[in-house]
Amino acid sequence: MATKEVLRKNLEDMIHYLTPFLPLVNSHVVNFITDNQWDNTVPENLRAEFSTKGFENITNLLWRYHDDPTCLSDDVSNSPLVQHFIEAQKMSLTSQPNLCLSLNDLQTKLASLHCKEHTNLKISRLMSEKKSYEVDVMSQVVLSMVSATDCSHIVDIGGGKAYLSSNLSLQHNLKVLSIDQCRGNTHGAAERLERLKKVWNRMKYNAENPCEGKKGKNWKSKKKIPAAESTLNFLNSEAAGNPLFKQRTEFITSTTDIRHILRDSFPGDSISGAGLVGLHTCGNLASAHLRIFVQNLSVFKFLLNIGCCYHLIQEEFSEDKFWNEIKACTDDQSEPGFPMSSFLREREFFLSRNPRMLATQSPERVLHERKLVTVPLFYRSLLQVLLTKKSNGDDFPYCVVGRLALKCTNFTEYALKAVKKIGLKATVTEDELDELYRSYYHHFDRIQMFFLIRVGLSPVLESLILLDRLLYLHEQGVEDSFIAQIFDPVKSPRCYAIISIRKDDSRDGKS
């Protein structure tokens, strides 16, 4: 696996690769027309290809490459846009097996740790298909980690509606503490668990006996379904006053006393080590997750974290209007989430909000679905032209109109609703908006090309954020730490898990 030196070298290479693209990744489509970003940020070779081939022909080449990356005809291999995607992919985690394990490689590694195999029912009731898939795969990995490290408890930070936690405790009889800062999530998770317990036996029976087929909606089976062993264990633990599943509403930072919360939640338990897990921990919570693990190595035997919402990360060396407003409203004292490693902190490295927003994009989905949702982007850039004209040269204040375009049938409707929402006091007519749309429509394909070029860079930005986190763990002495792609990125774009296994048995002890 990667060493600190290898991680530093890869971070250096990523930064070097991204440097020429900094104007592009720091741009925002809102100002695409007003700031002439096509000429000012898009590389010349990509603009030239657009001018000679046209957007539709270029994207057809990209789709062909996606269908068969190994068969590069001259027209495909000579396409600057295709080469742009290829070069960016080379810099990302999936192209570097020394940095990132596939799910199969992860299973092989866990098998070498003498993990037991587990079966996990794919039960989708009370959750979406995407969430069911994520919980199923994540549960398998958690169970393997528990088997490898002999943990007695699991702490799920940022548990949300506790889909993962309730599945681990109800189906696999693990003692799980789910912590979330939102009381509504905690309350909703408790209600969901009650519904889940009521239907669990039927769900388990149907999952294990799919050949019986579906009956009419009014059909009732006369066969008594036996209580599943896992259900009996779960209910018996509740009846004995020591339930397997506990919840806590708490705002978590790196200084939170997790040991105390765990003891308080499971009084009287002998805690022979715990696992720290997080499924799509949002923004700064992912970095807090890693810091908590490092600061509580006497408690935690393994870490399994999948982060998300990179745009909500607070950076140490970059001023962010978004975070300044959050701090003013909440008195938030959490530590910055990026960078984490001493290597990047010593350089005072920063990304800023727009590149972090770009890191959340999914080129895999774009290439798979071949669908660009760029009409809302075009509408928003046109709206900015209108606002600039109506402000008489003054800087128009920062404004957010949200996903208004998805609720509108044309630009005129969108613009009228937008100016009302933001309180523009100038007169705007439908004729004026129609003329604006016609005058700038030639920018639409350019915006689509602009979007694709930027999306191609998103895996590099995400990889940089994740490698910084991984290097932090290595710098802290947790060297059995690695990244694994455990989800299909088309089904779940935030697919990378940071995994750490504590091997130093001398740290073991009863908590």
Short mmCIF file of C-alpha atoms in Angstrom, two decimals:
data_model
loop_
_atom_site.label_atom_id
_atom_site.label_comp_id
_atom_site.label_asym_id
_atom_site.label_seq_id
_atom_site.Cartn_x
_atom_site.Cartn_y
_atom_site.Cartn_z
CA MET A 1 0.00 0.00 0.00
CA ALA A 2 0.96 3.65 -0.32
CA THR A 3 3.55 5.22 1.97
CA LYS A 4 3.73 8.85 3.08
CA GLU A 5 6.31 9.52 0.37
CA VAL A 6 4.09 8.00 -2.33
CA LEU A 7 1.08 10.00 -1.15
CA ARG A 8 3.06 13.26 -1.14
CA LYS A 9 4.35 12.56 -4.63
CA ASN A 10 0.83 11.90 -5.92
CA LEU A 11 -0.49 15.06 -4.31
CA GLU A 12 2.33 17.02 -5.93
CA ASP A 13 1.50 15.49 -9.31
CA MET A 14 -2.19 16.33 -8.95
CA ILE A 15 -1.47 19.92 -8.00
CA HIS A 16 0.95 20.27 -10.92
CA TYR A 17 -1.65 18.82 -13.30
CA LEU A 18 -4.43 21.12 -12.04
CA THR A 19 -2.39 24.33 -12.06
CA PRO A 20 -3.02 25.24 -15.75
CA PHE A 21 -6.73 24.62 -15.17
CA LEU A 22 -7.07 26.86 -12.11
CA PRO A 23 -8.96 29.63 -13.96
CA LEU A 24 -11.35 26.97 -15.28
CA VAL A 25 -12.02 25.14 -11.99
CA ASN A 26 -12.35 28.42 -10.10
CA SER A 27 -14.93 29.76 -12.55
CA HIS A 28 -18.68 29.57 -12.13
CA VAL A 29 -21.24 29.18 -14.87
CA VAL A 30 -23.26 32.06 -13.41
CA ASN A 31 -20.65 34.42 -14.87
CA PHE A 32 -20.02 32.43 -18.04
CA ILE A 33 -21.31 35.17 -20.36
CA THR A 34 -20.66 38.28 -18.27
CA ASP A 35 -17.00 37.35 -17.64
CA ASN A 36 -16.39 35.89 -21.12
CA GLN A 37 -15.26 32.63 -19.54
CA TRP A 38 -15.23 30.78 -22.85
CA ASP A 39 -12.26 32.81 -24.08
CA ASN A 40 -10.69 33.43 -20.68
CA THR A 41 -10.75 29.95 -19.09
CA VAL A 42 -11.25 27.22 -21.74
CA PRO A 43 -7.97 25.86 -23.22
CA GLU A 44 -7.36 26.92 -26.81
CA ASN A 45 -7.23 23.38 -28.26
CA LEU A 46 -10.68 22.60 -26.84
CA ARG A 47 -12.13 25.84 -28.20
CA ALA A 48 -10.63 25.04 -31.60
CA GLU A 49 -12.19 21.57 -31.63
CA PHE A 50 -15.55 23.08 -30.76
CA SER A 51 -15.25 25.58 -33.63
CA THR A 52 -14.31 22.99 -36.25
CA LYS A 53 -16.42 19.97 -35.24
CA GLY A 54 -19.39 21.35 -33.35
CA PHE A 55 -20.65 20.22 -29.96
CA GLU A 56 -22.78 17.26 -31.11
CA ASN A 57 -19.94 15.66 -33.08
CA ILE A 58 -17.51 16.12 -30.19
CA THR A 59 -19.84 14.51 -27.66
CA ASN A 60 -20.46 11.57 -30.01
CA LEU A 61 -16.71 10.92 -29.95
CA LEU A 62 -16.75 11.05 -26.15
CA TRP A 63 -19.68 8.61 -25.95
CA ARG A 64 -17.84 6.23 -28.31
CA TYR A 65 -14.76 6.37 -26.10
CA HIS A 66 -16.87 5.62 -23.04
CA ASP A 67 -18.47 2.61 -24.77
CA ASP A 68 -15.07 1.10 -25.57
CA PRO A 69 -12.01 2.85 -24.07
CA THR A 70 -9.66 0.22 -25.56
CA CYS A 71 -10.65 0.80 -29.18
CA LEU A 72 -9.48 4.29 -30.10
CA SER A 73 -9.98 5.08 -33.76
CA ASP A 74 -8.11 8.08 -35.17
CA ASP A 75 -11.05 10.46 -34.83
CA VAL A 76 -11.62 9.45 -31.22
CA SER A 77 -7.98 9.35 -30.14
CA ASN A 78 -7.29 12.72 -31.79
CA SER A 79 -10.16 14.46 -30.04
CA PRO A 80 -8.84 17.02 -27.51
CA LEU A 81 -11.96 16.52 -25.35
CA VAL A 82 -11.48 12.74 -25.25
CA GLN A 83 -7.80 13.24 -24.41
CA HIS A 84 -8.84 15.70 -21.70
CA PHE A 85 -10.95 12.99 -20.04
CA ILE A 86 -8.22 10.37 -20.48
CA GLU A 87 -5.50 12.52 -18.91
CA ALA A 88 -7.73 13.53 -16.00
CA GLN A 89 -8.67 9.90 -15.39
CA LYS A 90 -4.98 8.96 -15.22
CA MET A 91 -4.59 11.41 -12.33
CA SER A 92 -7.59 10.07 -10.39
CA LEU A 93 -7.79 7.32 -7.80
CA THR A 94 -9.34 4.64 -10.00
CA SER A 95 -6.31 4.60 -12.29
CA GLN A 96 -3.86 4.09 -9.43
CA PRO A 97 -4.28 0.69 -7.74
CA ASN A 98 -1.43 1.49 -5.35
CA LEU A 99 -3.64 4.26 -3.94
CA CYS A 100 -7.14 2.82 -4.24
CA LEU A 101 -8.46 -0.73 -3.89
CA SER A 102 -11.39 -2.01 -5.89
CA LEU A 103 -14.18 -3.76 -3.98
CA ASN A 104 -12.76 -7.13 -5.08
CA ASP A 105 -9.27 -6.13 -3.88
CA LEU A 106 -10.76 -4.98 -0.58
CA GLN A 107 -12.50 -8.33 -0.12
CA THR A 108 -9.21 -10.10 -0.82
CA LYS A 109 -7.43 -7.91 1.75
CA LEU A 110 -10.11 -8.56 4.35
CA ALA A 111 -9.96 -12.29 3.63
CA SER A 112 -6.24 -12.16 4.44
CA LEU A 113 -7.26 -10.86 7.87
CA HIS A 114 -9.32 -14.04 8.35
CA CYS A 115 -12.68 -12.30 8.11
CA LYS A 116 -15.76 -14.47 8.19
CA GLU A 117 -18.16 -14.39 5.26
CA HIS A 118 -21.56 -12.90 5.96
CA THR A 119 -24.85 -12.92 4.14
CA ASN A 120 -26.86 -9.74 4.00
CA LEU A 121 -30.48 -9.60 2.92
CA LYS A 122 -31.11 -7.01 0.22
CA ILE A 123 -34.15 -5.45 1.82
CA SER A 124 -35.32 -2.24 0.17
CA ARG A 125 -38.43 -1.55 2.21
CA LEU A 126 -38.52 1.86 3.91
CA MET A 127 -35.56 3.16 1.89
CA SER A 128 -34.82 4.16 -1.69
CA GLU A 129 -33.17 1.81 -4.16
CA LYS A 130 -29.95 3.84 -3.98
CA LYS A 131 -29.91 3.84 -0.19
CA SER A 132 -30.72 0.14 -0.07
CA TYR A 133 -27.75 -0.57 -2.34
CA GLU A 134 -25.42 1.58 -0.22
CA VAL A 135 -26.56 0.06 3.06
CA ASP A 136 -26.21 -3.47 1.68
CA VAL A 137 -22.62 -2.98 0.47
CA MET A 138 -21.56 -0.91 3.49
CA SER A 139 -22.99 -3.51 5.88
CA GLN A 140 -20.94 -6.23 4.23
CA VAL A 141 -17.74 -4.23 4.69
CA VAL A 142 -18.59 -3.31 8.31
CA LEU A 143 -19.29 -6.95 9.16
CA SER A 144 -15.98 -8.02 7.67
CA MET A 145 -14.18 -5.32 9.64
CA VAL A 146 -15.90 -6.39 12.85
CA SER A 147 -14.88 -9.97 12.17
CA ALA A 148 -11.27 -8.95 11.51
CA THR A 149 -10.92 -6.76 14.60
CA ASP A 150 -13.28 -8.48 17.07
CA CYS A 151 -15.13 -5.26 17.93
CA SER A 152 -17.96 -5.33 20.43
CA HIS A 153 -19.67 -2.05 19.43
CA ILE A 154 -20.16 0.22 16.41
CA VAL A 155 -20.39 4.03 16.49
CA ASP A 156 -22.13 5.53 13.45
CA ILE A 157 -21.41 9.27 13.31
CA GLY A 158 -23.71 11.35 11.13
CA GLY A 159 -26.13 8.43 11.16
CA GLY A 160 -28.99 10.52 9.77
CA LYS A 161 -32.09 8.34 9.58
CA ALA A 162 -30.01 5.39 10.81
CA TYR A 163 -30.53 3.19 7.76
CA LEU A 164 -27.11 1.61 8.22
CA SER A 165 -27.24 1.44 12.02
CA SER A 166 -30.66 -0.17 12.22
CA ASN A 167 -29.71 -2.70 9.56
CA LEU A 168 -26.54 -3.68 11.44
CA SER A 169 -28.33 -4.09 14.75
CA LEU A 170 -31.61 -5.66 13.59
CA GLN A 171 -30.22 -7.99 10.93
CA HIS A 172 -26.80 -8.75 12.40
CA ASN A 173 -27.25 -8.21 16.16
CA LEU A 174 -24.45 -5.67 16.46
CA LYS A 175 -24.51 -3.13 19.26
CA VAL A 176 -24.68 0.19 17.44
CA LEU A 177 -24.72 3.79 18.62
CA SER A 178 -26.02 6.20 15.97
CA ILE A 179 -25.15 9.87 16.51
CA ASP A 180 -26.64 12.74 14.52
CA GLN A 181 -26.82 16.47 15.23
CA CYS A 182 -30.37 16.79 13.87
CA ARG A 183 -33.05 15.86 16.38
CA GLY A 184 -35.52 15.42 13.52
CA ASN A 185 -33.30 12.74 11.98
CA THR A 186 -32.92 10.98 15.32
CA HIS A 187 -36.67 11.03 15.94
CA GLY A 188 -37.40 9.91 12.38
CA ALA A 189 -34.92 7.06 12.72
CA ALA A 190 -36.65 5.85 15.89
CA GLU A 191 -40.05 5.86 14.15
CA ARG A 192 -38.60 4.07 11.14
CA LEU A 193 -37.07 1.39 13.36
CA GLU A 194 -40.44 0.74 15.00
CA ARG A 195 -42.03 0.25 11.57
CA LEU A 196 -39.12 -1.92 10.51
CA LYS A 197 -39.45 -4.20 13.54
CA LYS A 198 -43.13 -4.77 12.77
CA VAL A 199 -42.50 -5.96 9.24
CA TRP A 200 -39.06 -7.50 9.68
CA ASN A 201 -40.09 -11.16 9.81
CA ARG A 202 -42.20 -10.87 6.65
CA MET A 203 -39.41 -8.97 4.85
CA LYS A 204 -36.83 -11.54 5.88
CA TYR A 205 -39.08 -14.44 4.91
CA ASN A 206 -39.87 -12.93 1.48
CA ALA A 207 -36.21 -12.17 0.84
CA GLU A 208 -35.23 -15.76 1.66
CA ASN A 209 -38.14 -17.30 -0.25
CA PRO A 210 -38.45 -15.32 -3.50
CA CYS A 211 -39.82 -18.30 -5.43
CA GLU A 212 -43.20 -18.11 -3.68
CA GLY A 213 -44.09 -15.18 -5.90
CA LYS A 214 -46.30 -12.18 -5.28
CA LYS A 215 -49.95 -12.52 -4.35
CA GLY A 216 -52.89 -10.17 -4.68
CA LYS A 217 -52.98 -7.17 -2.41
CA ASN A 218 -55.83 -8.65 -0.32
CA TRP A 219 -54.27 -12.12 -0.03
CA LYS A 220 -53.20 -13.18 3.45
CA SER A 221 -51.04 -16.17 4.17
CA LYS A 222 -52.33 -18.71 6.68
CA LYS A 223 -48.79 -19.91 7.24
CA LYS A 224 -47.28 -18.62 10.45
CA ILE A 225 -43.92 -17.14 9.69
CA PRO A 226 -41.38 -18.11 12.37
CA ALA A 227 -39.61 -15.28 14.13
CA ALA A 228 -36.14 -14.83 12.75
CA GLU A 229 -33.32 -15.50 15.19
CA SER A 230 -31.94 -12.01 14.62
CA THR A 231 -35.35 -10.51 15.43
CA LEU A 232 -35.67 -12.52 18.64
CA ASN A 233 -32.19 -11.48 19.75
CA PHE A 234 -32.97 -7.84 18.98
CA LEU A 235 -36.32 -7.85 20.80
CA ASN A 236 -34.98 -9.85 23.76
CA SER A 237 -32.20 -7.30 24.22
CA GLU A 238 -34.82 -4.52 24.32
CA ALA A 239 -36.98 -6.44 26.80
CA ALA A 240 -33.95 -6.92 29.04
CA GLY A 241 -33.41 -3.16 29.11
CA ASN A 242 -30.20 -3.35 27.09
CA PRO A 243 -31.20 -2.68 23.48
CA LEU A 244 -28.68 -3.30 20.73
CA PHE A 245 -29.48 -0.04 18.94
CA LYS A 246 -29.01 3.34 20.65
CA GLN A 247 -29.39 6.88 19.33
CA ARG A 248 -27.94 10.18 20.40
CA THR A 249 -28.52 13.74 19.22
CA GLU A 250 -25.17 15.50 19.41
CA PHE A 251 -23.13 18.02 17.41
CA ILE A 252 -19.86 16.20 16.75
CA THR A 253 -16.46 17.86 16.52
CA SER A 254 -12.96 16.44 16.76
CA THR A 255 -12.94 17.23 20.50
CA THR A 256 -16.17 15.35 21.31
CA ASP A 257 -15.66 12.79 24.09
CA ILE A 258 -16.84 9.74 22.17
CA ARG A 259 -15.61 7.36 24.87
CA HIS A 260 -17.92 9.00 27.42
CA ILE A 261 -20.90 8.99 25.03
CA LEU A 262 -20.34 5.31 24.25
CA ARG A 263 -20.12 4.34 27.92
CA ASP A 264 -23.15 6.45 28.76
CA SER A 265 -25.17 4.85 25.96
CA PHE A 266 -24.26 1.28 26.91
CA PRO A 267 -23.92 1.38 30.72
CA GLY A 268 -22.46 -1.76 32.21
CA ASP A 269 -21.16 -3.08 28.89
CA SER A 270 -17.61 -4.32 28.61
CA ILE A 271 -16.49 -2.50 25.48
CA SER A 272 -13.65 -4.48 23.94
CA GLY A 273 -13.03 -1.99 21.17
CA ALA A 274 -15.40 -0.27 18.77
CA GLY A 275 -15.61 0.43 15.07
CA LEU A 276 -16.15 4.00 13.86
CA VAL A 277 -18.28 4.21 10.71
CA GLY A 278 -19.87 6.96 8.64
CA LEU A 279 -21.89 6.60 5.46
CA HIS A 280 -21.77 9.87 3.51
CA THR A 281 -20.62 12.10 6.34
CA CYS A 282 -21.22 15.65 5.21
CA GLY A 283 -18.59 18.36 4.75
CA ASN A 284 -16.41 18.94 7.82
CA LEU A 285 -17.91 15.94 9.61
CA ALA A 286 -15.76 13.60 7.51
CA SER A 287 -12.53 15.26 8.69
CA ALA A 288 -13.83 15.36 12.28
CA HIS A 289 -14.51 11.64 11.90
CA LEU A 290 -10.85 10.98 11.08
CA ARG A 291 -9.59 13.20 13.91
CA ILE A 292 -11.85 11.45 16.42
CA PHE A 293 -10.47 8.09 15.31
CA VAL A 294 -6.85 9.24 15.69
CA GLN A 295 -7.52 10.78 19.11
CA ASN A 296 -9.31 7.66 20.40
CA LEU A 297 -7.14 4.79 19.21
CA SER A 298 -7.58 3.11 22.59
CA VAL A 299 -11.31 2.89 21.84
CA PHE A 300 -11.55 2.32 18.09
CA LYS A 301 -10.13 -0.68 16.27
CA PHE A 302 -11.16 0.39 12.80
CA LEU A 303 -12.42 3.34 10.80
CA LEU A 304 -14.72 3.19 7.78
CA ASN A 305 -15.68 6.59 6.39
CA ILE A 306 -17.33 7.71 3.16
CA GLY A 307 -17.52 11.48 2.92
CA CYS A 308 -19.71 13.69 0.76
CA CYS A 309 -20.67 17.34 0.21
CA TYR A 310 -17.15 18.66 -0.41
CA HIS A 311 -18.63 22.09 -1.11
CA LEU A 312 -19.61 22.32 2.57
CA ILE A 313 -16.03 21.86 3.79
CA GLN A 314 -14.49 24.77 5.65
CA GLU A 315 -10.97 25.52 4.42
CA GLU A 316 -8.17 26.79 6.63
CA PHE A 317 -6.44 29.01 4.07
CA SER A 318 -9.33 30.28 1.97
CA GLU A 319 -11.90 32.93 2.84
CA ASP A 320 -15.37 31.64 2.11
CA LYS A 321 -18.44 33.88 2.24
CA PHE A 322 -20.60 30.80 2.75
CA TRP A 323 -18.65 29.72 5.84
CA ASN A 324 -18.43 33.24 7.23
CA GLU A 325 -22.23 33.43 7.18
CA ILE A 326 -22.55 29.99 8.80
CA LYS A 327 -20.14 30.94 11.59
CA ALA A 328 -21.98 34.21 12.21
CA CYS A 329 -25.32 32.40 12.53
CA THR A 330 -24.23 29.34 14.52
CA ASP A 331 -21.04 30.32 16.36
CA ASP A 332 -19.54 27.23 14.76
CA GLN A 333 -16.16 26.42 16.31
CA SER A 334 -15.35 23.28 14.33
CA GLU A 335 -11.88 22.82 12.90
CA PRO A 336 -11.35 23.41 9.18
CA GLY A 337 -11.86 20.30 7.08
CA PHE A 338 -9.22 21.01 4.45
CA PRO A 339 -6.35 20.56 4.27
CA MET A 340 -5.77 17.93 6.96
CA SER A 341 -2.24 16.75 6.18
CA SER A 342 0.80 18.62 7.47
CA PHE A 343 2.18 18.36 3.95
CA LEU A 344 -0.53 20.61 2.46
CA ARG A 345 -0.95 22.76 5.58
CA GLU A 346 2.71 23.73 5.52
CA ARG A 347 2.15 24.96 1.96
CA GLU A 348 -1.03 26.79 3.05
CA PHE A 349 -2.72 25.04 0.16
CA PHE A 350 -6.36 25.78 -0.63
CA LEU A 351 -8.92 24.94 -3.30
CA SER A 352 -11.79 27.41 -2.66
CA ARG A 353 -15.50 26.75 -2.97
CA ASN A 354 -15.94 26.43 -6.76
CA PRO A 355 -13.37 23.63 -7.16
CA ARG A 356 -14.90 21.83 -4.19
CA MET A 357 -18.32 22.17 -5.79
CA LEU A 358 -16.85 20.69 -8.95
CA ALA A 359 -15.41 17.76 -6.95
CA THR A 360 -18.98 16.65 -6.19
CA GLN A 361 -19.82 16.15 -9.87
CA SER A 362 -20.03 12.66 -11.37
CA PRO A 363 -18.45 12.16 -14.81
CA GLU A 364 -19.37 8.48 -14.59
CA ARG A 365 -23.06 9.36 -14.48
CA VAL A 366 -22.73 11.94 -17.23
CA LEU A 367 -20.99 9.44 -19.53
CA HIS A 368 -23.38 6.64 -18.61
CA GLU A 369 -26.60 8.62 -19.02
CA ARG A 370 -25.37 10.81 -21.90
CA LYS A 371 -27.59 13.55 -20.59
CA LEU A 372 -26.44 17.06 -19.75
CA VAL A 373 -28.74 19.06 -17.50
CA THR A 374 -27.38 22.34 -18.79
CA VAL A 375 -30.56 24.31 -19.58
CA PRO A 376 -30.77 25.57 -15.96
CA LEU A 377 -27.12 26.63 -16.20
CA PHE A 378 -27.80 28.55 -19.40
CA TYR A 379 -30.83 30.24 -17.85
CA ARG A 380 -28.81 31.29 -14.80
CA SER A 381 -25.99 32.75 -16.92
CA LEU A 382 -28.57 34.70 -18.96
CA LEU A 383 -30.16 35.96 -15.76
CA GLN A 384 -26.77 37.30 -14.71
CA VAL A 385 -26.57 39.26 -17.97
CA LEU A 386 -29.96 40.77 -17.17
CA LEU A 387 -28.98 41.62 -13.58
CA THR A 388 -25.75 43.23 -14.75
CA LYS A 389 -27.61 45.41 -17.24
CA LYS A 390 -30.24 46.42 -14.69
CA SER A 391 -27.68 47.30 -12.03
CA ASN A 392 -26.31 50.18 -14.16
CA GLY A 393 -22.74 49.02 -13.81
CA ASP A 394 -22.89 48.54 -10.05
CA ASP A 395 -22.01 45.17 -8.59
CA PHE A 396 -25.25 43.32 -8.10
CA PRO A 397 -25.39 41.64 -4.69
CA TYR A 398 -24.79 37.91 -4.43
CA CYS A 399 -28.11 36.14 -4.93
CA VAL A 400 -29.37 32.58 -5.02
CA VAL A 401 -32.41 31.51 -7.02
CA GLY A 402 -32.08 27.78 -6.33
CA ARG A 403 -33.53 25.18 -8.69
CA LEU A 404 -36.10 27.54 -10.08
CA ALA A 405 -35.38 26.56 -13.70
CA LEU A 406 -36.65 23.02 -13.13
CA LYS A 407 -40.08 24.45 -12.34
CA CYS A 408 -40.28 26.64 -15.45
CA THR A 409 -41.13 25.86 -19.07
CA ASN A 410 -39.05 28.63 -20.68
CA PHE A 411 -36.53 31.34 -19.93
CA THR A 412 -39.09 34.15 -19.79
CA GLU A 413 -41.05 32.42 -17.04
CA TYR A 414 -37.82 31.65 -15.20
CA ALA A 415 -36.48 35.20 -15.37
CA LEU A 416 -39.75 36.81 -14.22
CA LYS A 417 -39.93 34.49 -11.22
CA ALA A 418 -36.24 34.99 -10.45
CA VAL A 419 -36.32 38.81 -10.43
CA LYS A 420 -39.36 38.67 -8.16
CA LYS A 421 -37.64 36.23 -5.82
CA ILE A 422 -34.49 38.33 -5.46
CA GLY A 423 -36.37 41.62 -5.22
CA LEU A 424 -35.07 43.39 -8.32
CA LYS A 425 -36.71 46.80 -8.41
CA ALA A 426 -36.19 47.45 -12.13
CA THR A 427 -38.85 46.92 -14.79
CA VAL A 428 -38.48 43.75 -16.87
CA THR A 429 -40.76 42.97 -19.83
CA GLU A 430 -41.42 39.70 -21.65
CA ASP A 431 -40.31 41.23 -24.95
CA GLU A 432 -37.03 42.26 -23.37
CA LEU A 433 -36.48 38.72 -22.07
CA ASP A 434 -37.33 37.14 -25.43
CA GLU A 435 -34.79 39.39 -27.13
CA LEU A 436 -32.16 38.58 -24.50
CA TYR A 437 -32.71 34.85 -25.06
CA ARG A 438 -32.39 35.16 -28.85
CA SER A 439 -29.30 37.37 -28.65
CA TYR A 440 -27.34 35.00 -26.43
CA TYR A 441 -28.63 31.60 -27.52
CA HIS A 442 -25.37 30.88 -29.39
CA HIS A 443 -23.75 30.52 -25.95
CA PHE A 444 -25.86 27.44 -25.12
CA ASP A 445 -23.61 24.83 -26.79
CA ARG A 446 -20.58 26.62 -25.42
CA ILE A 447 -21.98 26.26 -21.91
CA GLN A 448 -22.55 22.55 -22.53
CA MET A 449 -18.94 22.16 -23.68
CA PHE A 450 -17.76 24.24 -20.71
CA PHE A 451 -19.71 21.98 -18.36
CA LEU A 452 -18.21 18.80 -19.86
CA ILE A 453 -14.65 20.11 -19.73
CA ARG A 454 -15.02 21.02 -16.06
CA VAL A 455 -16.73 17.72 -15.18
CA GLY A 456 -13.76 15.89 -16.67
CA LEU A 457 -11.57 17.42 -13.95
CA SER A 458 -13.83 16.54 -11.02
CA PRO A 459 -12.21 13.12 -10.25
CA VAL A 460 -8.82 14.80 -9.83
CA LEU A 461 -10.23 17.33 -7.37
CA GLU A 462 -12.02 14.64 -5.38
CA SER A 463 -8.88 12.49 -5.38
CA LEU A 464 -6.83 15.40 -4.04
CA ILE A 465 -9.24 15.91 -1.13
CA LEU A 466 -9.27 12.20 -0.28
CA LEU A 467 -5.50 11.73 -0.55
CA ASP A 468 -5.02 14.66 1.82
CA ARG A 469 -7.21 12.82 4.35
CA LEU A 470 -5.35 9.56 3.81
CA LEU A 471 -1.96 11.25 4.21
CA TYR A 472 -3.19 12.77 7.49
CA LEU A 473 -3.84 9.27 8.87
CA HIS A 474 -0.39 8.08 7.77
CA GLU A 475 1.22 11.15 9.34
CA GLN A 476 -0.55 10.29 12.60
CA GLY A 477 1.00 6.83 12.60
CA VAL A 478 -2.08 4.91 11.44
CA GLU A 479 -0.24 3.34 8.53
CA ASP A 480 -2.68 0.53 7.79
CA SER A 481 -4.96 3.07 6.16
CA PHE A 482 -6.12 2.99 2.57
CA ILE A 483 -8.86 4.03 0.14
CA ALA A 484 -11.28 1.61 -1.48
CA GLN A 485 -13.97 2.15 -4.09
CA ILE A 486 -16.84 0.22 -2.56
CA PHE A 487 -19.78 1.57 -4.59
CA ASP A 488 -20.56 1.67 -8.29
CA PRO A 489 -20.04 5.40 -9.07
CA VAL A 490 -23.04 5.44 -11.41
CA LYS A 491 -25.32 4.22 -8.61
CA SER A 492 -23.61 6.19 -5.85
CA PRO A 493 -21.14 8.88 -7.01
CA ARG A 494 -19.52 9.35 -3.60
CA CYS A 495 -18.12 5.86 -3.77
CA TYR A 496 -14.74 6.04 -2.01
CA ALA A 497 -14.20 4.78 1.53
CA ILE A 498 -11.27 5.67 3.75
CA ILE A 499 -10.46 2.63 5.85
CA SER A 500 -8.08 2.29 8.79
CA ILE A 501 -7.32 -0.78 10.84
CA ARG A 502 -5.56 -0.44 14.16
CA LYS A 503 -2.99 -3.18 14.44
CA ASP A 504 -1.23 -2.17 17.65
CA ASP A 505 -2.70 -4.64 20.14
CA SER A 506 -0.80 -2.94 22.94
CA ARG A 507 -3.39 -0.17 22.78
CA ASP A 508 -6.20 -2.62 23.46
CA GLY A 509 -8.00 -2.39 26.71
CA LYS A 510 -11.45 -2.39 28.20
CA SER A 511 -13.13 0.97 27.94
#
